[in-house]
PDB file of C-alpha atoms in Angstrom:
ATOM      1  CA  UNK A 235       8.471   6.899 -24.097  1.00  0.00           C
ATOM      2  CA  UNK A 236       9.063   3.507 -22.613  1.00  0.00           C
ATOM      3  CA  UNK A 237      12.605   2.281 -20.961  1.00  0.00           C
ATOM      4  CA  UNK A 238      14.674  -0.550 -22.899  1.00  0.00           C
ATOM      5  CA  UNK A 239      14.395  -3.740 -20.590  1.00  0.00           C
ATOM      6  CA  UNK A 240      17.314  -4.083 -18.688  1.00  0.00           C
ATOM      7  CA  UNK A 241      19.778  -6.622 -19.314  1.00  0.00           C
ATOM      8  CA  UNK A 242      19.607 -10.132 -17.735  1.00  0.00           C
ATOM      9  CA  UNK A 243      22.161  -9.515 -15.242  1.00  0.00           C
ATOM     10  CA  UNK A 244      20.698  -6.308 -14.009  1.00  0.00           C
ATOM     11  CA  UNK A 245      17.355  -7.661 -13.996  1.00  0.00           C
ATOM     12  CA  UNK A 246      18.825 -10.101 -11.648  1.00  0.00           C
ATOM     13  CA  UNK A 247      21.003  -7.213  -9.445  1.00  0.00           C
ATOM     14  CA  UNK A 248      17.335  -4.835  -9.188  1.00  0.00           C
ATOM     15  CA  UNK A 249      15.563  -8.236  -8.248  1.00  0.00           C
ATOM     16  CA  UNK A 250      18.471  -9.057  -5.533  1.00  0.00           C
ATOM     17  CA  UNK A 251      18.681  -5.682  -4.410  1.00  0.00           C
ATOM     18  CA  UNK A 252      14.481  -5.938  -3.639  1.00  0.00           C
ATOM     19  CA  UNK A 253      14.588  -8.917  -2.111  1.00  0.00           C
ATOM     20  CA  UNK A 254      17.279  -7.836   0.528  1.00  0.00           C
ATOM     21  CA  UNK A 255      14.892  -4.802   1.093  1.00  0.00           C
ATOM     22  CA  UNK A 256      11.891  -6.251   1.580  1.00  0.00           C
ATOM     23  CA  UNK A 257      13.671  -8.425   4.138  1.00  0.00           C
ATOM     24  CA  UNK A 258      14.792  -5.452   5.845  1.00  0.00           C
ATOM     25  CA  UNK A 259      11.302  -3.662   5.801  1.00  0.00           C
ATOM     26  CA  UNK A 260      10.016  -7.427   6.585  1.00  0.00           C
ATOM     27  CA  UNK A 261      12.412  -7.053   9.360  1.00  0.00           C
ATOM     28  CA  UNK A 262      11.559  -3.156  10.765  1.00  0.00           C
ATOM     29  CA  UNK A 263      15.672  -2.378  10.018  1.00  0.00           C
ATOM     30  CA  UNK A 264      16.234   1.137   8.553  1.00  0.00           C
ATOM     31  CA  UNK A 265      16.693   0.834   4.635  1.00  0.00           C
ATOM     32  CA  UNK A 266      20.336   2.361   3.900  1.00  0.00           C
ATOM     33  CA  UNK A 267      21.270   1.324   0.377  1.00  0.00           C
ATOM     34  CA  UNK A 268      24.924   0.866   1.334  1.00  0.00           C
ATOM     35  CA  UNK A 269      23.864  -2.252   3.463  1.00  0.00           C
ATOM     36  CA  UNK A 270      21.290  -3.384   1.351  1.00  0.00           C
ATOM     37  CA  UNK A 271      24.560  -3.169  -1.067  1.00  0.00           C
ATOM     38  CA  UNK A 272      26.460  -4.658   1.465  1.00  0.00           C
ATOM     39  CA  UNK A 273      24.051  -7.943   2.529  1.00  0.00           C
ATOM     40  CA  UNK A 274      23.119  -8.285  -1.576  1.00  0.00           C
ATOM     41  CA  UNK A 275      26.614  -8.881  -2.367  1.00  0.00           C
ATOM     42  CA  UNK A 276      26.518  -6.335  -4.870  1.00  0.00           C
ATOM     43  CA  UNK A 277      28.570  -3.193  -5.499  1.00  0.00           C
ATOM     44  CA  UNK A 278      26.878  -0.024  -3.627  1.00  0.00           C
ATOM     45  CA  UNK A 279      27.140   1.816  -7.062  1.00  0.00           C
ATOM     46  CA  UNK A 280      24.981  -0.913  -8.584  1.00  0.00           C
ATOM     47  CA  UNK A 281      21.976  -0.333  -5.714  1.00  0.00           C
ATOM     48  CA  UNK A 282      22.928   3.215  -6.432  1.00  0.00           C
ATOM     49  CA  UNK A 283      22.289   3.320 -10.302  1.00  0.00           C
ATOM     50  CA  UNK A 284      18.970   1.108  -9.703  1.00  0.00           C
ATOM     51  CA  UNK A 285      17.659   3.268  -6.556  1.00  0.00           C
ATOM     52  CA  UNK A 286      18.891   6.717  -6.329  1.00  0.00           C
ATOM     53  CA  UNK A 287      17.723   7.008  -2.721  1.00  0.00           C
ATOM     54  CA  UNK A 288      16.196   4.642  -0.400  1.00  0.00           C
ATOM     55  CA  UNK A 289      12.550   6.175  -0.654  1.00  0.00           C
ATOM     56  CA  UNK A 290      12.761   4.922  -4.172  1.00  0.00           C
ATOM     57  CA  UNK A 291      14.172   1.462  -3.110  1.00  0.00           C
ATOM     58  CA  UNK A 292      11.162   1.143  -0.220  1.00  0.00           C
ATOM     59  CA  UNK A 293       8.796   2.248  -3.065  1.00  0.00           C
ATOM     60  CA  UNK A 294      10.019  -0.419  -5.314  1.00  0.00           C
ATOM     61  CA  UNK A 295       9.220  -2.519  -2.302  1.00  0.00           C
ATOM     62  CA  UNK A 296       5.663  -1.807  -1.758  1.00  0.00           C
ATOM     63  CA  UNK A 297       5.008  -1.544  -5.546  1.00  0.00           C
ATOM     64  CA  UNK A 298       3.166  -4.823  -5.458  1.00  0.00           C
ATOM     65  CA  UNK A 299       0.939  -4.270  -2.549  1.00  0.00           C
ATOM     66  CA  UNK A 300      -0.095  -1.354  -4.435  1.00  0.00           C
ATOM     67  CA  UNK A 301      -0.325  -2.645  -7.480  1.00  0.00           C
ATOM     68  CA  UNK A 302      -2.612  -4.932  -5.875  1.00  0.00           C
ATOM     69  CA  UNK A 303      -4.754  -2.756  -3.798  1.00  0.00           C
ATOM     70  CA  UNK A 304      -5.426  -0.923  -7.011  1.00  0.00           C
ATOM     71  CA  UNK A 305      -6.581  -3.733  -8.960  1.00  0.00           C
ATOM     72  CA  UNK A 306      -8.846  -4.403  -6.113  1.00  0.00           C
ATOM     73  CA  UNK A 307     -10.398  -0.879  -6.041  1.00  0.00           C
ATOM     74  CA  UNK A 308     -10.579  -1.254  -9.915  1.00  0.00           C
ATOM     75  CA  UNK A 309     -12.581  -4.519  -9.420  1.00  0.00           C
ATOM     76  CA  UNK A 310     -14.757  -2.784  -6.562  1.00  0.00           C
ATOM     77  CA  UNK A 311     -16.040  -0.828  -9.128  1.00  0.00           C
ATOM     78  CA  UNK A 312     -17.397  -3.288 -11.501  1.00  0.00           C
ATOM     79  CA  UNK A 313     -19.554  -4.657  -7.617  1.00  0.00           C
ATOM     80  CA  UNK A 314     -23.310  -3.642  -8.354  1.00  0.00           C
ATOM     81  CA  UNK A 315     -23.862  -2.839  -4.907  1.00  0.00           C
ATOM     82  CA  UNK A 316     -22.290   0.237  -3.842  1.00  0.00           C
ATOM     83  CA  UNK A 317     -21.885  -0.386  -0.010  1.00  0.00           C
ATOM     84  CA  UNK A 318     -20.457  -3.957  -0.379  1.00  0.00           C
ATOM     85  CA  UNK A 319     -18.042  -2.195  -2.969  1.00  0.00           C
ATOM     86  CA  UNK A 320     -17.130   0.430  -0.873  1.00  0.00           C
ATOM     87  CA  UNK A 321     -16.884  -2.105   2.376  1.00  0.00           C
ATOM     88  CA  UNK A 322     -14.957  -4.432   0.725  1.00  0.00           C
ATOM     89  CA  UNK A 323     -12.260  -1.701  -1.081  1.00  0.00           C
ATOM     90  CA  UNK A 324     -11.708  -0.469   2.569  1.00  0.00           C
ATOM     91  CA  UNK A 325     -10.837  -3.791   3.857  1.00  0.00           C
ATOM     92  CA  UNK A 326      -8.587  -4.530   1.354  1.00  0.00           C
ATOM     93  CA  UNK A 327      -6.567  -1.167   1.791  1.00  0.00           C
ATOM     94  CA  UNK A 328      -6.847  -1.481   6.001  1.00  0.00           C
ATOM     95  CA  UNK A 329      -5.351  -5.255   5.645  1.00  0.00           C
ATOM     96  CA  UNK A 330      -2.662  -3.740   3.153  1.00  0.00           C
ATOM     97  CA  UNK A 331      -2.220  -0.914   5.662  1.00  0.00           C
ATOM     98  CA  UNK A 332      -1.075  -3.477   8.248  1.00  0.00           C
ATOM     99  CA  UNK A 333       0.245  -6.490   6.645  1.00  0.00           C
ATOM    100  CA  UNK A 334       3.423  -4.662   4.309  1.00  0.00           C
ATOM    101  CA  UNK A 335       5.474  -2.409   6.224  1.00  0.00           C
ATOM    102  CA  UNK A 336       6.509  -0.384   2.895  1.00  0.00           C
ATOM    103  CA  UNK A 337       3.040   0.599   2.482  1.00  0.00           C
ATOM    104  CA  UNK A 338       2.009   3.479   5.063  1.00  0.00           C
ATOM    105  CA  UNK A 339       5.420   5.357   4.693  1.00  0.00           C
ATOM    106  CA  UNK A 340       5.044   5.213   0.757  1.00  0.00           C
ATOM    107  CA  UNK A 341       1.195   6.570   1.267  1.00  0.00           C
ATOM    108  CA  UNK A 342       2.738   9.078   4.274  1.00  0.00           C
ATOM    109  CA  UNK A 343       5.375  10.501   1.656  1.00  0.00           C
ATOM    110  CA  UNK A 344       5.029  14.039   0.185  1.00  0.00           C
ATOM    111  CA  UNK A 345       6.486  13.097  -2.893  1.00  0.00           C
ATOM    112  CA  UNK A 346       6.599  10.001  -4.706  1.00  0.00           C
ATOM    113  CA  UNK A 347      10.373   8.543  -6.123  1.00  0.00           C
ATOM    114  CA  UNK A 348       9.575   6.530  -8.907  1.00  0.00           C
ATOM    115  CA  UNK A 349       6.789   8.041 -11.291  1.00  0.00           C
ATOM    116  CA  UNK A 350       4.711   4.728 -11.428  1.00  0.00           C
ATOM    117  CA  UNK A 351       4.074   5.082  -7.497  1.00  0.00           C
ATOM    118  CA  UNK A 352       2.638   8.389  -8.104  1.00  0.00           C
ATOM    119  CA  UNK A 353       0.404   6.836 -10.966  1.00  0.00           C
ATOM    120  CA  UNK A 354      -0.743   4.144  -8.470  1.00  0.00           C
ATOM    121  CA  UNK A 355      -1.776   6.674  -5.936  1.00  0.00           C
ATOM    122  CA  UNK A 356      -3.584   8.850  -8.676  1.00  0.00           C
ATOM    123  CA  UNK A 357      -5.412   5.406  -9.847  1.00  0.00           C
ATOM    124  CA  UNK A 358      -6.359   4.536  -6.492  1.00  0.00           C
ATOM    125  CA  UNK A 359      -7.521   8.163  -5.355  1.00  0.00           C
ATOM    126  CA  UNK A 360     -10.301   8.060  -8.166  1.00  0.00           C
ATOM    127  CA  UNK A 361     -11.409   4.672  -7.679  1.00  0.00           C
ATOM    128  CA  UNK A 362     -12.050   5.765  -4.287  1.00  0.00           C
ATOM    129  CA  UNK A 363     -13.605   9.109  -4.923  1.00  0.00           C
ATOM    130  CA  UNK A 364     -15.604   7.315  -7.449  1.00  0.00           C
ATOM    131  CA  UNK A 365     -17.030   4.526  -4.919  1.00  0.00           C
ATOM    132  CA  UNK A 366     -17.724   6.866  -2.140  1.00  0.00           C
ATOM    133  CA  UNK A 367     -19.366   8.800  -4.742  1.00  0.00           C
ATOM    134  CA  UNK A 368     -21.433   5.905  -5.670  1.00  0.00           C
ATOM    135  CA  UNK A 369     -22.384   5.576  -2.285  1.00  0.00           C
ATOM    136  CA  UNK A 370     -23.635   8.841  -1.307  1.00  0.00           C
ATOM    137  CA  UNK A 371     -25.600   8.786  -4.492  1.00  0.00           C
ATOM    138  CA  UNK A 372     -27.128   5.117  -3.023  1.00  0.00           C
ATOM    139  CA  UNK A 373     -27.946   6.584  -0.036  1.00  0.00           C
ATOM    140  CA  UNK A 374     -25.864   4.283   1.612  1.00  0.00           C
ATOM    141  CA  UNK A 375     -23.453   6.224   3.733  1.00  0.00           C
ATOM    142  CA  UNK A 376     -23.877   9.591   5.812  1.00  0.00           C
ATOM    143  CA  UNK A 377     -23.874  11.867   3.078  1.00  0.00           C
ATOM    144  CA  UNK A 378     -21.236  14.195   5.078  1.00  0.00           C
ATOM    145  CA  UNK A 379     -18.685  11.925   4.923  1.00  0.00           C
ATOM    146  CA  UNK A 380     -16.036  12.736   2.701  1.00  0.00           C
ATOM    147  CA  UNK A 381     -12.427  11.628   0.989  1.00  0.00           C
ATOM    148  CA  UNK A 382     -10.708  14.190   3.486  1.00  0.00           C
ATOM    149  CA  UNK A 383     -12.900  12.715   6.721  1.00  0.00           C
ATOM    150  CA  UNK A 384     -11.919   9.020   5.805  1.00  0.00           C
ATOM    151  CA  UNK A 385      -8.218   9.490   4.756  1.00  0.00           C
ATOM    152  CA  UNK A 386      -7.667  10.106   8.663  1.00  0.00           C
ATOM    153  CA  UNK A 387     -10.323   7.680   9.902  1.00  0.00           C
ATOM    154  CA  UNK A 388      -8.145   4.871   8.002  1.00  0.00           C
ATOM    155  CA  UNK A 389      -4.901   5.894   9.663  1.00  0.00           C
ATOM    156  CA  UNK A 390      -6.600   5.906  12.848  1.00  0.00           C
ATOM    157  CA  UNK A 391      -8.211   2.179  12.347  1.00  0.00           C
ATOM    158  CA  UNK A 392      -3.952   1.514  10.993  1.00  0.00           C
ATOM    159  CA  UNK A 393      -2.752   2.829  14.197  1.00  0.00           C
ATOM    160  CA  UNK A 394      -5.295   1.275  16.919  1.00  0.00           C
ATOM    161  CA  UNK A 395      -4.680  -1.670  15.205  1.00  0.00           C
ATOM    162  CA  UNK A 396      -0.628  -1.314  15.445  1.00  0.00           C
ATOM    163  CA  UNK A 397      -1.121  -0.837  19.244  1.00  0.00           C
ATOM    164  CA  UNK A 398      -1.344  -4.314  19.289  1.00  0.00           C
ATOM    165  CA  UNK A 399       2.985  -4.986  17.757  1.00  0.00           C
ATOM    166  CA  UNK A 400       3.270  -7.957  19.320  1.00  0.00           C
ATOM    167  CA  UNK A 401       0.838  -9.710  17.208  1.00  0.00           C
ATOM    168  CA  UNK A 402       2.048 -10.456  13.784  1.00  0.00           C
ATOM    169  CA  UNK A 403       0.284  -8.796  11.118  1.00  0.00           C
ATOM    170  CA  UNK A 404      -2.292 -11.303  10.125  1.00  0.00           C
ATOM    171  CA  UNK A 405      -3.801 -10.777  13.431  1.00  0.00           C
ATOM    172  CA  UNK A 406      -3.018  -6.923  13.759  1.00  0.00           C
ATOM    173  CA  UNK A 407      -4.983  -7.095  10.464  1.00  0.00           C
ATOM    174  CA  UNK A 408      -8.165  -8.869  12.021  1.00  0.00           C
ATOM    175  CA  UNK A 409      -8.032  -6.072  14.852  1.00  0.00           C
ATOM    176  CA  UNK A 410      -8.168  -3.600  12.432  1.00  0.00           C
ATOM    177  CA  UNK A 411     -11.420  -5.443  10.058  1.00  0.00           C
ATOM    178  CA  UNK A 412     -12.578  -5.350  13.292  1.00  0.00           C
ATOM    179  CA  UNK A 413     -12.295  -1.175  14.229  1.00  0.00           C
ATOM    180  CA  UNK A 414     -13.488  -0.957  10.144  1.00  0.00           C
ATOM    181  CA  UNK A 415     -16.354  -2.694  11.060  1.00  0.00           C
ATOM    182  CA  UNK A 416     -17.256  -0.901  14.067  1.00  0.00           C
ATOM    183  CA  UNK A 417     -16.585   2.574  11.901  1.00  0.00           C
ATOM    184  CA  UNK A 418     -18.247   1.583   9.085  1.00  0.00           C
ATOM    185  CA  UNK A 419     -21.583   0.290  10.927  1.00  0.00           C
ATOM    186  CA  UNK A 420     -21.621   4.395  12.433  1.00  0.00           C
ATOM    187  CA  UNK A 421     -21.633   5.746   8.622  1.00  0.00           C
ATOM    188  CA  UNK A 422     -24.037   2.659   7.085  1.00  0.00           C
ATOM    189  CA  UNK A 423     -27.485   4.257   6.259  1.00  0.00           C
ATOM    190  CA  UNK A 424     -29.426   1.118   5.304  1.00  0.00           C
TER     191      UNK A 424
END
């Protein structure tokens, strides 16, 4: 069963209230609804009613990275070759990893807040287990590798990568293509 669209005006308080997040997780300052309330110029019951907690207000944040990186695993699925599909999902969710803030903590979480995140996550988990899959079957990657081996190996490449906080994250994200690179030439089997 679908929800009614919101009204214009609190269409225009849940787009306010995201903003002012995203500035805040933009800006590495905790997320507390009342002063995302309190800079939006809108009652804290109003951020309340929209986002219950703030893990749902810092999903609603990194929704559209998500979003994204899901369309792009979609699309790496429709690539012939199953190495450059592979390759190229991984970059995409490495330069997510380190160019939105809202992104690793959502991912990190236990349990999702809003019930779309959690169909995101599902979406992207079997894209992925379906292009590794494709590559072992190619031949194209050490066959020992698996989901549970790369799930830390990305986290690893996110966190050598934010050793370097004084860059911004454009360049944080080149570091990190980089350490993908260097990874993914150890599990290429040409």
């Amino acid at each position: 069963m679908s929800t009614p669209p919101l009204r214009k005006d609190a269409a225009r308080n849940r787009h306010r209230i995201v903003e002012i997040a995203r500035r805040y997780v933009d800006d590495g300052r905790p997320l507390q609804l009342n002063d995302v309330a309190r800079t939006a110029s809108i009652g804290v019951a109003t951020v309340y009613r929209h986002f219950s907690t703030p893990e749902a207000l810092l999903e609603a944040v990194a929704l559209p990275a998500i979003e994204k990186l899901v369309r792009r695993a979609e699309h790496a699925l429709t690539e012939p070759d199953p190495w450059m599909a592979l390759r190229d999902f991984l970059a995409a969710a490495i330069e997510t990893l380190l160019t939105d803030p809202a992104v690793p903590p959502v991912f990190a979480a236990a349990t999702d807040s809003l019930e779309h995140t959690g169909d995101l996550k599902r979406r992207l988990a079997t894209a992925f287990t379906e292009l590794l899959t494709r590559a072992h079957a190619a031949g194209v990657i050490d066959s020992s590798v698996t989901e549970a081996d790369m799930t830390p190996l990305m986290c690893g490449i996110a966190y050598a990568a934010n050793v370097h906080s004084a860059l911004d994250p454009t360049e944080r994200a080149t570091h990190g293509l980089r350490y993908l690179n260097l990874l993914l030439t150890g599990l290429h089997r040409p």
